[in-house]
Structures are given as structure tokens and as C-alpha cells.
PDB file of C-alpha atoms in Angstrom:
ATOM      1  CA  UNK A   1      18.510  18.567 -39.152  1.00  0.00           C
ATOM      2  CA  UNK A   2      15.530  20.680 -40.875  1.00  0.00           C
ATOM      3  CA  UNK A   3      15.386  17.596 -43.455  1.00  0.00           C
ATOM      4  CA  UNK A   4      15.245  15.016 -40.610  1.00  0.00           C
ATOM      5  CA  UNK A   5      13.032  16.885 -38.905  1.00  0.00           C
ATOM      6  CA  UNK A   6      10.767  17.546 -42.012  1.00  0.00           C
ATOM      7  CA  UNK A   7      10.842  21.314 -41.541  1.00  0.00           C
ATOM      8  CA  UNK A   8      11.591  24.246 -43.553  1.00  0.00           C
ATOM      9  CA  UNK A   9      14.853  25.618 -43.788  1.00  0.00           C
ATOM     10  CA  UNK A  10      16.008  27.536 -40.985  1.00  0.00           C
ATOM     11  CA  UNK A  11      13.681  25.696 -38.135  1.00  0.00           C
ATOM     12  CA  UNK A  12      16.738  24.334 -36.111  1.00  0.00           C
ATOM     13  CA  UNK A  13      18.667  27.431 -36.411  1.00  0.00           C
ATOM     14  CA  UNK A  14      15.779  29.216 -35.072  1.00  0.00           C
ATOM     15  CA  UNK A  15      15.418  26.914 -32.475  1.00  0.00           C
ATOM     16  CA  UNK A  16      18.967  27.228 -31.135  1.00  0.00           C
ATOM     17  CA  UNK A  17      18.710  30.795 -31.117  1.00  0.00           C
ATOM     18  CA  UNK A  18      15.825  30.943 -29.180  1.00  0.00           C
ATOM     19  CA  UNK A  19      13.810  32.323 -31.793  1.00  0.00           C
ATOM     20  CA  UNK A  20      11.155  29.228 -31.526  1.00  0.00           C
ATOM     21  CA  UNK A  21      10.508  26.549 -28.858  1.00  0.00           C
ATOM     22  CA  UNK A  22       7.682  24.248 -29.699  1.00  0.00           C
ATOM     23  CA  UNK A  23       7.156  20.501 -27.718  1.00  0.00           C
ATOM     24  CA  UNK A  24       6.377  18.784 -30.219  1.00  0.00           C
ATOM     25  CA  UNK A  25       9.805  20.512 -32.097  1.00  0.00           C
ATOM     26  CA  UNK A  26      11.574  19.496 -29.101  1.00  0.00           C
ATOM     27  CA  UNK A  27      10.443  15.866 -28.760  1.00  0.00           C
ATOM     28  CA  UNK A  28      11.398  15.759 -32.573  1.00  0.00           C
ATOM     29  CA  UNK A  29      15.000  16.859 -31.990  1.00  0.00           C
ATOM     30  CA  UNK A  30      15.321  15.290 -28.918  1.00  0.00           C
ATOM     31  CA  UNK A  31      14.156  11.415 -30.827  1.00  0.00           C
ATOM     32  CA  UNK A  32      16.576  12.566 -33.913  1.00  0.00           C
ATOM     33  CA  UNK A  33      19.547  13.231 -31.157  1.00  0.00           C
ATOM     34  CA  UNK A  34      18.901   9.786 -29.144  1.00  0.00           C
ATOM     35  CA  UNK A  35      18.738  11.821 -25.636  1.00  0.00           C
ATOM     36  CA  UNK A  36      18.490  10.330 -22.641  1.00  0.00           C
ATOM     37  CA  UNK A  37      15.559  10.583 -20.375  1.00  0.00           C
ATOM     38  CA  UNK A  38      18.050  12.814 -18.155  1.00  0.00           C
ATOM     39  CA  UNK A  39      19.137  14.351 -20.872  1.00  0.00           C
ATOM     40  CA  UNK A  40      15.823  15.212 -22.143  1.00  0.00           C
ATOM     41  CA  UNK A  41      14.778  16.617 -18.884  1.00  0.00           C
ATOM     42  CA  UNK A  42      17.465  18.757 -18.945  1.00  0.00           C
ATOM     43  CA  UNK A  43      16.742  20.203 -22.370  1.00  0.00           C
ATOM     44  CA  UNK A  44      12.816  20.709 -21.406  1.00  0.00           C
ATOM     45  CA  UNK A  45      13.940  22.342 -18.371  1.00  0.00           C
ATOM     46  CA  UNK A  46      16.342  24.634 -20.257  1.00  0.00           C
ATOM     47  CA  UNK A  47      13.252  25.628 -22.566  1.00  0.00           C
ATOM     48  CA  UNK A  48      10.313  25.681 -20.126  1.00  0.00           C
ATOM     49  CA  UNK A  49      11.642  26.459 -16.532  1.00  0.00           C
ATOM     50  CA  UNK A  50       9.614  22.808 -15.558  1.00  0.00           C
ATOM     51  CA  UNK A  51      10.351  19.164 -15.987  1.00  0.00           C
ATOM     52  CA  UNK A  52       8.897  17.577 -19.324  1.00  0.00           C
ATOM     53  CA  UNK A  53       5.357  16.407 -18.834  1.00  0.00           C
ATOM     54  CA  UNK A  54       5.980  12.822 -20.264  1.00  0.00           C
ATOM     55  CA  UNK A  55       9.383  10.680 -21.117  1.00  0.00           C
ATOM     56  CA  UNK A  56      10.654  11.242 -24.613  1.00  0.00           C
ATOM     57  CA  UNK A  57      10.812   7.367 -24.711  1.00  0.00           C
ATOM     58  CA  UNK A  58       8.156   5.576 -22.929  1.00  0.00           C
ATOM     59  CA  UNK A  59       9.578   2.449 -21.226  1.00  0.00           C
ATOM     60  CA  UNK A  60       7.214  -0.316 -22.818  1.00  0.00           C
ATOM     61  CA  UNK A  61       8.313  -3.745 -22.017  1.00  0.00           C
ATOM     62  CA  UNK A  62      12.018  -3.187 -23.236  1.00  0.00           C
ATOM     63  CA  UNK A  63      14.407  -2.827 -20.235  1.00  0.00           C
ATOM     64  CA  UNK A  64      18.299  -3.305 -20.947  1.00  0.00           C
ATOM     65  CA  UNK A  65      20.568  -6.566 -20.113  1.00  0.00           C
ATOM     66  CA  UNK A  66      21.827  -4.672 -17.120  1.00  0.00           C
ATOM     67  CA  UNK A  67      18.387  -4.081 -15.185  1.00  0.00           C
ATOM     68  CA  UNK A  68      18.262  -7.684 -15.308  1.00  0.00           C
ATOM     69  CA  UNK A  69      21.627  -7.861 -13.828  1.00  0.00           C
ATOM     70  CA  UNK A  70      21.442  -5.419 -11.053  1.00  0.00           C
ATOM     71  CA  UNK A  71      18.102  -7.066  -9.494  1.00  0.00           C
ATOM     72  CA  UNK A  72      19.696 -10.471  -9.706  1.00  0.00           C
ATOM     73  CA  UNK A  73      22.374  -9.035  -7.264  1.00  0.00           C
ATOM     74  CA  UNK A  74      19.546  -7.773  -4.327  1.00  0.00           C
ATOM     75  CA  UNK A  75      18.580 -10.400  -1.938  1.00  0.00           C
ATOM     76  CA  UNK A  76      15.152  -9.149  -1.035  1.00  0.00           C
ATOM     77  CA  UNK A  77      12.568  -9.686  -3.662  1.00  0.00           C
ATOM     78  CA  UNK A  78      13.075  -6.864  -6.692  1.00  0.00           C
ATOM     79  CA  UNK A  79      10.788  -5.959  -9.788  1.00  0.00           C
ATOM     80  CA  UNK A  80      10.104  -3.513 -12.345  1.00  0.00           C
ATOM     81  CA  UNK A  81       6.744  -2.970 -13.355  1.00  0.00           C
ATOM     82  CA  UNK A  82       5.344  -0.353 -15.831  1.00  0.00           C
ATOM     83  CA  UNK A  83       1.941   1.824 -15.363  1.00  0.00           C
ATOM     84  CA  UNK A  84       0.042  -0.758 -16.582  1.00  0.00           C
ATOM     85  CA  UNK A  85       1.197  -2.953 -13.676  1.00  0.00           C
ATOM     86  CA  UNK A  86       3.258  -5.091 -16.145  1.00  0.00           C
ATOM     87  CA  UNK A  87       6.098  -6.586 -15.347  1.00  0.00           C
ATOM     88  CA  UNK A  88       9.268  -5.551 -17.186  1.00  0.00           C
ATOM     89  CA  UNK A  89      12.272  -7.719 -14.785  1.00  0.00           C
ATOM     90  CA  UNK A  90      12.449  -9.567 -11.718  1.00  0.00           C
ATOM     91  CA  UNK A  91      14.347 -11.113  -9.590  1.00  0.00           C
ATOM     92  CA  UNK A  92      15.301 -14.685  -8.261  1.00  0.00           C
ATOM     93  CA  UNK A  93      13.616 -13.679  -5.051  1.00  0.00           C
ATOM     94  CA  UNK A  94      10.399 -12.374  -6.128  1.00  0.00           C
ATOM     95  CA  UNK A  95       9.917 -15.250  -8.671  1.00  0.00           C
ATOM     96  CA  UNK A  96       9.625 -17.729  -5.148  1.00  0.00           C
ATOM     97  CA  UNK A  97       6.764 -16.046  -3.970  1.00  0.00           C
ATOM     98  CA  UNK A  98       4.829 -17.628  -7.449  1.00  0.00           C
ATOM     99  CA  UNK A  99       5.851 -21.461  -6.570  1.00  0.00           C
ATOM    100  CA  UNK A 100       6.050 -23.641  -9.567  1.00  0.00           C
ATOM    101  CA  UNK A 101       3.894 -21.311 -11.183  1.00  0.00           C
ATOM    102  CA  UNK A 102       5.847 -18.631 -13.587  1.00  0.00           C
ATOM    103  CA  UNK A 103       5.405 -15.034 -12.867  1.00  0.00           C
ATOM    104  CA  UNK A 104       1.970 -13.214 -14.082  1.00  0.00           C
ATOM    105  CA  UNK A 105       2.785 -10.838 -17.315  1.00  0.00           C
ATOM    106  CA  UNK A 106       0.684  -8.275 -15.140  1.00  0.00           C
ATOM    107  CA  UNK A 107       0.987  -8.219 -11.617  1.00  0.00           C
ATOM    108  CA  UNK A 108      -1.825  -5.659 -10.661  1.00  0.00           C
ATOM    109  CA  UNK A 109      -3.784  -7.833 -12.381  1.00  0.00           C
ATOM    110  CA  UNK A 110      -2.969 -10.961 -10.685  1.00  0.00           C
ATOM    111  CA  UNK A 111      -3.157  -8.950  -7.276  1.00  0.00           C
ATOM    112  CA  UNK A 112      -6.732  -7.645  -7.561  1.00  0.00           C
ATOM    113  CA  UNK A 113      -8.216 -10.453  -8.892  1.00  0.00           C
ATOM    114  CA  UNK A 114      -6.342 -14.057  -8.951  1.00  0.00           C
ATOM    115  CA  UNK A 115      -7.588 -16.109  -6.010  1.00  0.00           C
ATOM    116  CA  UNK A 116      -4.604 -17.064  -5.100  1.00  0.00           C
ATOM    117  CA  UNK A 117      -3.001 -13.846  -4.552  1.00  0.00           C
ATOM    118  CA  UNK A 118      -5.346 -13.298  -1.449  1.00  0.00           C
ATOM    119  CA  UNK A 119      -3.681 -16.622  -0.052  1.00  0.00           C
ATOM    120  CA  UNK A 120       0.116 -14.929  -0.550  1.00  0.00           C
ATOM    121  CA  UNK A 121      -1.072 -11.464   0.338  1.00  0.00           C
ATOM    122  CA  UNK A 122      -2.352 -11.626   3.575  1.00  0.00           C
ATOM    123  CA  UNK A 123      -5.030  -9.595   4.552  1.00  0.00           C
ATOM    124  CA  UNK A 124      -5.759  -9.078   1.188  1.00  0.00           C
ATOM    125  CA  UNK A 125      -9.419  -6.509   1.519  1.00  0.00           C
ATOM    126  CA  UNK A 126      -7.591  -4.126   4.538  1.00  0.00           C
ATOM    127  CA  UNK A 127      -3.668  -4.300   3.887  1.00  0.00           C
ATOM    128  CA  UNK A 128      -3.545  -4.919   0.074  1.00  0.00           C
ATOM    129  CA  UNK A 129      -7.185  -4.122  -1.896  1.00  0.00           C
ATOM    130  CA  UNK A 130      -7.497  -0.503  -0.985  1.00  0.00           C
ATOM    131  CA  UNK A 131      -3.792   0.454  -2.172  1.00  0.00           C
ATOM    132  CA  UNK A 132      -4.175  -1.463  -5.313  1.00  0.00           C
ATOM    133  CA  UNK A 133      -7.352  -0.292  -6.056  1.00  0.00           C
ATOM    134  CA  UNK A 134      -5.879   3.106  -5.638  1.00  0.00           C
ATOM    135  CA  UNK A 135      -2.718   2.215  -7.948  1.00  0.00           C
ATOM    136  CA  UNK A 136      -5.341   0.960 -10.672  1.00  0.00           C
ATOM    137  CA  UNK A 137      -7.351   4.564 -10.082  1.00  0.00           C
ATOM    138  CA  UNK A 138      -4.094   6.433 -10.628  1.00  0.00           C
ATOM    139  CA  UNK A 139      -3.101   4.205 -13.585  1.00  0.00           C
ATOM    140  CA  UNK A 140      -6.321   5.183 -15.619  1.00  0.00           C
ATOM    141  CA  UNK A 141      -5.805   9.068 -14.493  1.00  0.00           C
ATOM    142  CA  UNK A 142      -2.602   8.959 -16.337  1.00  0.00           C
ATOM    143  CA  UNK A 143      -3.808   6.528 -19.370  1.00  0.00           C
ATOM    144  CA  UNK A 144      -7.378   7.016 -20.047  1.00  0.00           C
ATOM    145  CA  UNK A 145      -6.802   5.326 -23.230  1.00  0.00           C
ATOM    146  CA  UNK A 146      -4.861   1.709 -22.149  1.00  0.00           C
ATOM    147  CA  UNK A 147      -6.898  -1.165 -23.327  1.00  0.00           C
ATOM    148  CA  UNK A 148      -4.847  -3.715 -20.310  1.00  0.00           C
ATOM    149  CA  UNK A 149      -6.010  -0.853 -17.861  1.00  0.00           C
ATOM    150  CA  UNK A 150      -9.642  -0.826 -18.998  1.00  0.00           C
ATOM    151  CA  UNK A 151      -9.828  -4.600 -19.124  1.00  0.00           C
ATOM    152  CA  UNK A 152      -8.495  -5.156 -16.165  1.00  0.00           C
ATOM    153  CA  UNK A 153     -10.887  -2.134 -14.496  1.00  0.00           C
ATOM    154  CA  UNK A 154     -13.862  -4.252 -16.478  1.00  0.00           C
ATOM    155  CA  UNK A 155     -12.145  -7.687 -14.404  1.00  0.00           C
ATOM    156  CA  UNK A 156     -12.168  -5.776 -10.956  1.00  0.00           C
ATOM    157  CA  UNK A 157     -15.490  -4.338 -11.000  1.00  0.00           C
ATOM    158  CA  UNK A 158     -16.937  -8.001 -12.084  1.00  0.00           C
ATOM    159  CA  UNK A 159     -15.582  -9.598  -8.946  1.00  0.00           C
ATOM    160  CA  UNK A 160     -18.081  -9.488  -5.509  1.00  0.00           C
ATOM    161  CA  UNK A 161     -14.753  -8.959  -3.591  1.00  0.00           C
ATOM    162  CA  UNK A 162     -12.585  -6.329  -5.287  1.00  0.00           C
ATOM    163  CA  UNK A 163     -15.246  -4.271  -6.808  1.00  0.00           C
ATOM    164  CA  UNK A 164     -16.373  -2.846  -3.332  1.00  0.00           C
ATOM    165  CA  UNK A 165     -12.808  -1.503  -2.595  1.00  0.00           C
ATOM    166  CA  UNK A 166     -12.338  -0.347  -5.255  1.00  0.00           C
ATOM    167  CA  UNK A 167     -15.053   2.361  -5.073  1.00  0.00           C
ATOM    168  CA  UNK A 168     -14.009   3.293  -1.664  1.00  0.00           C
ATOM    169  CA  UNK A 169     -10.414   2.687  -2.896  1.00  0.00           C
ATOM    170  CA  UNK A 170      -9.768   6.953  -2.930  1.00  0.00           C
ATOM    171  CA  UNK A 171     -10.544   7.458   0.316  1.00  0.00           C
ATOM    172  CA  UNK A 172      -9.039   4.328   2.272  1.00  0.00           C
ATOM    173  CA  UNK A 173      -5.781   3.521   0.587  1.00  0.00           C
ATOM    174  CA  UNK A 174      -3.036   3.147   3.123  1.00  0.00           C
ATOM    175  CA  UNK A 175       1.040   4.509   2.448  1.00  0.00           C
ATOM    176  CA  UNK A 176       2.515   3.045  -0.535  1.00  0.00           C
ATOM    177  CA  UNK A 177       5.556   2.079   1.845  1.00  0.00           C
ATOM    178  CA  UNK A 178       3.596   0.826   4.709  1.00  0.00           C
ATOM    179  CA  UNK A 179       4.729  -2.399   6.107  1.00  0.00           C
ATOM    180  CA  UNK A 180       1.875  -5.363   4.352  1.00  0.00           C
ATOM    181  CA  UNK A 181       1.437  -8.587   5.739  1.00  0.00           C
ATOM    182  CA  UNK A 182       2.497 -11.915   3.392  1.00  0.00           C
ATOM    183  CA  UNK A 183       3.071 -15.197   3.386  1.00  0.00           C
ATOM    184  CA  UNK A 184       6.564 -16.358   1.978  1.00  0.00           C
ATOM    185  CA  UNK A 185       7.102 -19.374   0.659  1.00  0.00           C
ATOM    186  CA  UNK A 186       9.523 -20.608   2.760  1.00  0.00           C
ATOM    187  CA  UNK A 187       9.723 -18.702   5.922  1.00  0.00           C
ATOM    188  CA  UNK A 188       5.812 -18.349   6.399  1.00  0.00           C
ATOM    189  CA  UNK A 189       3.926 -14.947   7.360  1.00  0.00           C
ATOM    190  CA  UNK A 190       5.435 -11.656   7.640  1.00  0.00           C
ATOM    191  CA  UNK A 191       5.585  -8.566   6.354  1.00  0.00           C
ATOM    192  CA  UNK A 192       7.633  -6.703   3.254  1.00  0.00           C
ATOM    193  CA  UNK A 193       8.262  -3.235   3.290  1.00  0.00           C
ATOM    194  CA  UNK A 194       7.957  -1.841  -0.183  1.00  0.00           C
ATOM    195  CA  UNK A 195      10.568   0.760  -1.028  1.00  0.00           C
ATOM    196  CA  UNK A 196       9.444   2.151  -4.521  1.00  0.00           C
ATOM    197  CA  UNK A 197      11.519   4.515  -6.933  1.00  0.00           C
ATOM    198  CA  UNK A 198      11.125   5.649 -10.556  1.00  0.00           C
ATOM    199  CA  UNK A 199      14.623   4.959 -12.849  1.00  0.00           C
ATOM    200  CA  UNK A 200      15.634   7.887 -14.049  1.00  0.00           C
ATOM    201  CA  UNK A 201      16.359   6.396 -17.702  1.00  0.00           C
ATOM    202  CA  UNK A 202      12.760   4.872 -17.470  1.00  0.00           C
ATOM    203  CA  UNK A 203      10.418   7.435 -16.143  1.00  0.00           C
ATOM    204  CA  UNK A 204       7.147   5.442 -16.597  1.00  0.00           C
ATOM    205  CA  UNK A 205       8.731   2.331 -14.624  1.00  0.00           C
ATOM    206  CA  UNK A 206       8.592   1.721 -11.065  1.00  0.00           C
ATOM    207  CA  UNK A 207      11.190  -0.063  -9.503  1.00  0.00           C
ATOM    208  CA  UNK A 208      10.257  -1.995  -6.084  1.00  0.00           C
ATOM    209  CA  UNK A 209      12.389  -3.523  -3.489  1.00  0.00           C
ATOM    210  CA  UNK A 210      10.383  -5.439  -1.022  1.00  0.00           C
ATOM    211  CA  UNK A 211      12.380  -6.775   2.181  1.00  0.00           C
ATOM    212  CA  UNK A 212      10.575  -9.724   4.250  1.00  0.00           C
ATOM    213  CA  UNK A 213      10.472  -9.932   7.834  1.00  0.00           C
ATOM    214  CA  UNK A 214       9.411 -12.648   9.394  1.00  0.00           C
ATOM    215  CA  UNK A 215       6.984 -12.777  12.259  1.00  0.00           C
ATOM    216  CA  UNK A 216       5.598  -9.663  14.078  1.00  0.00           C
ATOM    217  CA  UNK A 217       5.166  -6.519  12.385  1.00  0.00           C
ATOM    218  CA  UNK A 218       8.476  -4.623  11.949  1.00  0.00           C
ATOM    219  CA  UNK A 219       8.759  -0.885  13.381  1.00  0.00           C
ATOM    220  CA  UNK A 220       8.974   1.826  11.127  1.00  0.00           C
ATOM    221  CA  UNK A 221      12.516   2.946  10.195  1.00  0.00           C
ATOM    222  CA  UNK A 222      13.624   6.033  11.133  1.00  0.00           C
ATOM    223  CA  UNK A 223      13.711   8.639   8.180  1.00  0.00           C
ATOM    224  CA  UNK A 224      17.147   9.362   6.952  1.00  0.00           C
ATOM    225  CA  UNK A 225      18.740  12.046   8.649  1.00  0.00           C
ATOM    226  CA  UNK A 226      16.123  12.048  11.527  1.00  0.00           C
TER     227      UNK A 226
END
């Protein structure tokens, strides 16, 4: 392990004893060992007393078979985006809502500034703008250094529409999950309810389930266990 790990002799022992707990040791062992993201969190955890402050693997664009395979099997429209507002997988469902037209590669990109996003996302500058500008402010917070992030800050702040909202984006941006008006392709306007969750084996991905109602604006749910 000290030769993998390009060490002198003795490091790993050292570090099993306890003797020495570095992160970048730790990420080093952890990458040699193929851990898990659980695993890994449970290793940082054992070592720091906190959760790890980044994934040993960042998710990128690769996403197993079976991600693929477990949003084909949801009826409501499903994706998996990175931080960069990529998009990793998708479902049937969610692919309707682009037409004839394929998918974007980026989706917060398409949704701040593609023209014909504010024709699918109804009330695009009150319901949609301020929470995506506030997704794209987060997004640079955590990668100051993204190139898609900065060019597509450089896009938003060129267009007369978005680049308003998005400097009042931090203090008007409504509840992730808050029902938002849109117009389905088959069933006309409604509203989806976007139910968001980080996989555990993908930190940096977001997974998002987004039910449609048709019609009139749906009530809130009742929390679980309410």
C-alpha cells in the first residue's frame, strides 16, 4: 500500500493505528481501495467526527446502466443533472416536454436563456427565473473555477430578460419544491412539483422527479408524518 500510495515505508501502518490522518492520505487510500461514496463517508466520518467535504469520485457525466433503468420505470418526468446543470439521464417522460427536438446537454442553460423554454415554463421571470438564477448563484459558490458555469453566467448576464433576475435572484428565489406552472406537451398547462434528492453513490448529482398536474394549482402535500 505505501508503494501504491507513493509513501515511505510505514505510512499505512501509521495510518491504521491512528498515528496519522491526513485528507489528502485518505482520499489516496480511499481511490487505491475503490470505496464507495458511502463507504467513503463512513471512513471520513470515522477520522474527522464530520462528513467528507467533497465525493471521493466526482460524478462527471458517467452514470451506470442501471440509473438509466430505474428512471425509465417512473411515469412522471425523471432526470439527473450534475452542478453544472448538465444532464447525466433522463427519462421517456421528460424527453416529451423537448418535442422533436432532442434534449439540451445543459438544462440550466437552456432554462435561463433558450427562448423557447419561457414558452414550456410558464411564467418564466416570477415562477422559474428567480430559482434558477439562484441555482446558477449556488453553482458558482461551489465551482468558482467551471468554465460551462462561467460561460453560461457570461450568456445570462448578456440577455435584457434574465440578467435582471438574476441580480435580485438571492433575495427572491422561491422553494426549490414549490409547485411551477408548465405547459406539457400533450395535456396543456399545469404545474410539476419538483421532488429533488442527491444519490448517495453520486453526491454531486441531483436527481429530480417532477409530477404534472393538470389544470389549477395543486395543494401542498402534507409533510410525512404530519
Amino acid at each position: 500500500m505505501d508503494i501504491l500510495l507513493r509513501r515511505s515505508a510505514g505510512t499505512y501502518e501509521r495510518l491504521e493505528r491512528g498515528a496519522t490522518v491526513r485528507p489528502t492520505l485518505l482520499e489516496g487510500v480511499g481511490r487505491i481501495l475503490g470505496l464507495t461514496e458511502d463507504e467513503w463517508r463512513a471512513l471520513w466520518t470515522y477520522a474527522y467526527s464530520t462528513p467528507p467535504p467533497r465525493p471521493l469520485n466526482p460524478a462527471g457525466r458517467a452514470l451506470p446502466g442501471e440509473w438509466k433503468m430505474m428512471l425509465d420505470t417512473l411515469a412522471p418526468a425523471a432526470y439527473v443533472q450534475d452542478q453544472e446543470g448538465r444532464l447525466l439521464a433522463y427519462n421517456a417522460e421528460f424527453a416529451r416536454y423537448f418535442g422533436d427536438e432532442p434534449a439540451p446537454d445543459n438544462l440550466l442553460h437552456w432554462s435561463l436563456t433558450a427562448p423557447v423554454a419561457r414558452t414550456i415554463l410558464l411564467d418564466w421571470h416570477s415562477a422559474w427565473a428567480p430559482a434558477l438564477c439562484g441555482q446558477l448563484r449556488a453553482a458558482l459558490a461551489a465551482n468558482k473555477h467551471s468554465l460551462a458555469l462561467r460561460e453560461l453566467l457570461a450568456d445570462v448576464l448578456a440577455d435584457d430578460q434574465a440578467a435582471p433576475l438574476l441580480n435580485a435572484a438571492a433575495s427572491t428565489a422561491p422553494q426549490s419544491n414549490a409547485p411551477r406552472p408548465v405547459r406539457h406537451p400533450t395535456l396543456g398547462p399545469g404545474w410539476i412539483t419538483m421532488c429533488a434528492a442527491n444519490p448517495s453513490d453520486f453526491p454531486e448529482a441531483r436527481l429530480t422527479i417532477a409530477p404534472f398536474h393538470p389544470g389549477r394549482r395543486p395543494a401542498p402535500c402534507q409533510p410525512i408524518g404530519a
